[in-house]
Steps between C-alpha positions, in 0.01 A plus 500: 500500500850481641533853643311609810156640419535816712751636248288442191144521633451876513272755328527492120683831464753409770556155352561650155746749650688210661498296178610796287787573741622138491468503121702824465777378729516159330510650151760761596732254675436183302858455381657615828291255704531218241123468479336246271407698184189287444373567852567873466311502168211310658486750788497792255214344303288418807555844655403667171186285477403586858553874445292495182218300659499721810480819292213363289305391807560835672343695213136555597400529133659163413457299819280192470498130586752428225754756620449385859565136408804597291648699790437216743670249267800727431554566871468131584762403240738773619462408868565133430817582307621755756449250780773287343709777344549693825638190669744463212609864542561453871688178438724664240797630697597733214196710592631722784313548827455869412308400186284259699408788731441737206252251352323488840569128543565324828865501615694181443650474848317539827731566792538201730581522868785254464696438180434156356782282378496300180218247458624150572265289290391489140130551429256243370398626155166445327421621149155577360467554124216694340500616137811718459563536873700291746445566870765377742403432863753437777465356848714309746477130571346422837748309712428128504244532222679555169172505309351775718597864470462812712586865448847607614494644851738789431546535127202645316671546164711297261733520202396331177747428223400362161619461143379351175644158432822542302583843645810545713395782734216506752262789548444573870213682673414555865139443605369681807238226535523122505396469137596667174349489151707503184318629190607386154407603148290250300803440277672333797234231526641144532846633591660337802640699791720405793433667833599481865433706813662603828364676806656842562535705817393868528838600357411293191779248567405153372537172684536158334346463157248230421572243231421614145146432380417473131165634382335552163329829411138478394 
């Protein structure tokens, strides 16, 4: 799960309230925030499944092992998706800070004692493919050991830009962690994408970009 557990691991009713709030805000501002329609539709479906399973398992007359297992499965699926989806929301700069707060998500920027300048080095990028997901990890090369990597000392977030091969414009997201997962529809399987990354400072200003990496979905 990409998002910190303390946000998602809460009592069932509180978790559903959080998920329903994120779902309402995403559905109501989908066009304004340029959200991926497929991801919004997936969120709506998973939230609906979780609400239905929770209601069935809360009914004393209907509750049994089957309803309990169905609720557990629906919640697990929703939490896994939200773990990735929330990071995408926070990385999407079209989603205003006020909306992030309204959805009870962590703020993007934590105040630093001293403003940091632009990063001066491009990250080392590693890509892990799994089914219809591509997870991008960034680190910095350890001086004198190009093959070894360490986490950046000051920059705990990065910008990721990517596009399908043949497209002219990149999509860009900001990750508040040192990895980010892109989710694709099954119809995109075998398509090639080009991606690169750059460390960003707390003001979300990017440093040098890494060289483009080509990866295949699926």
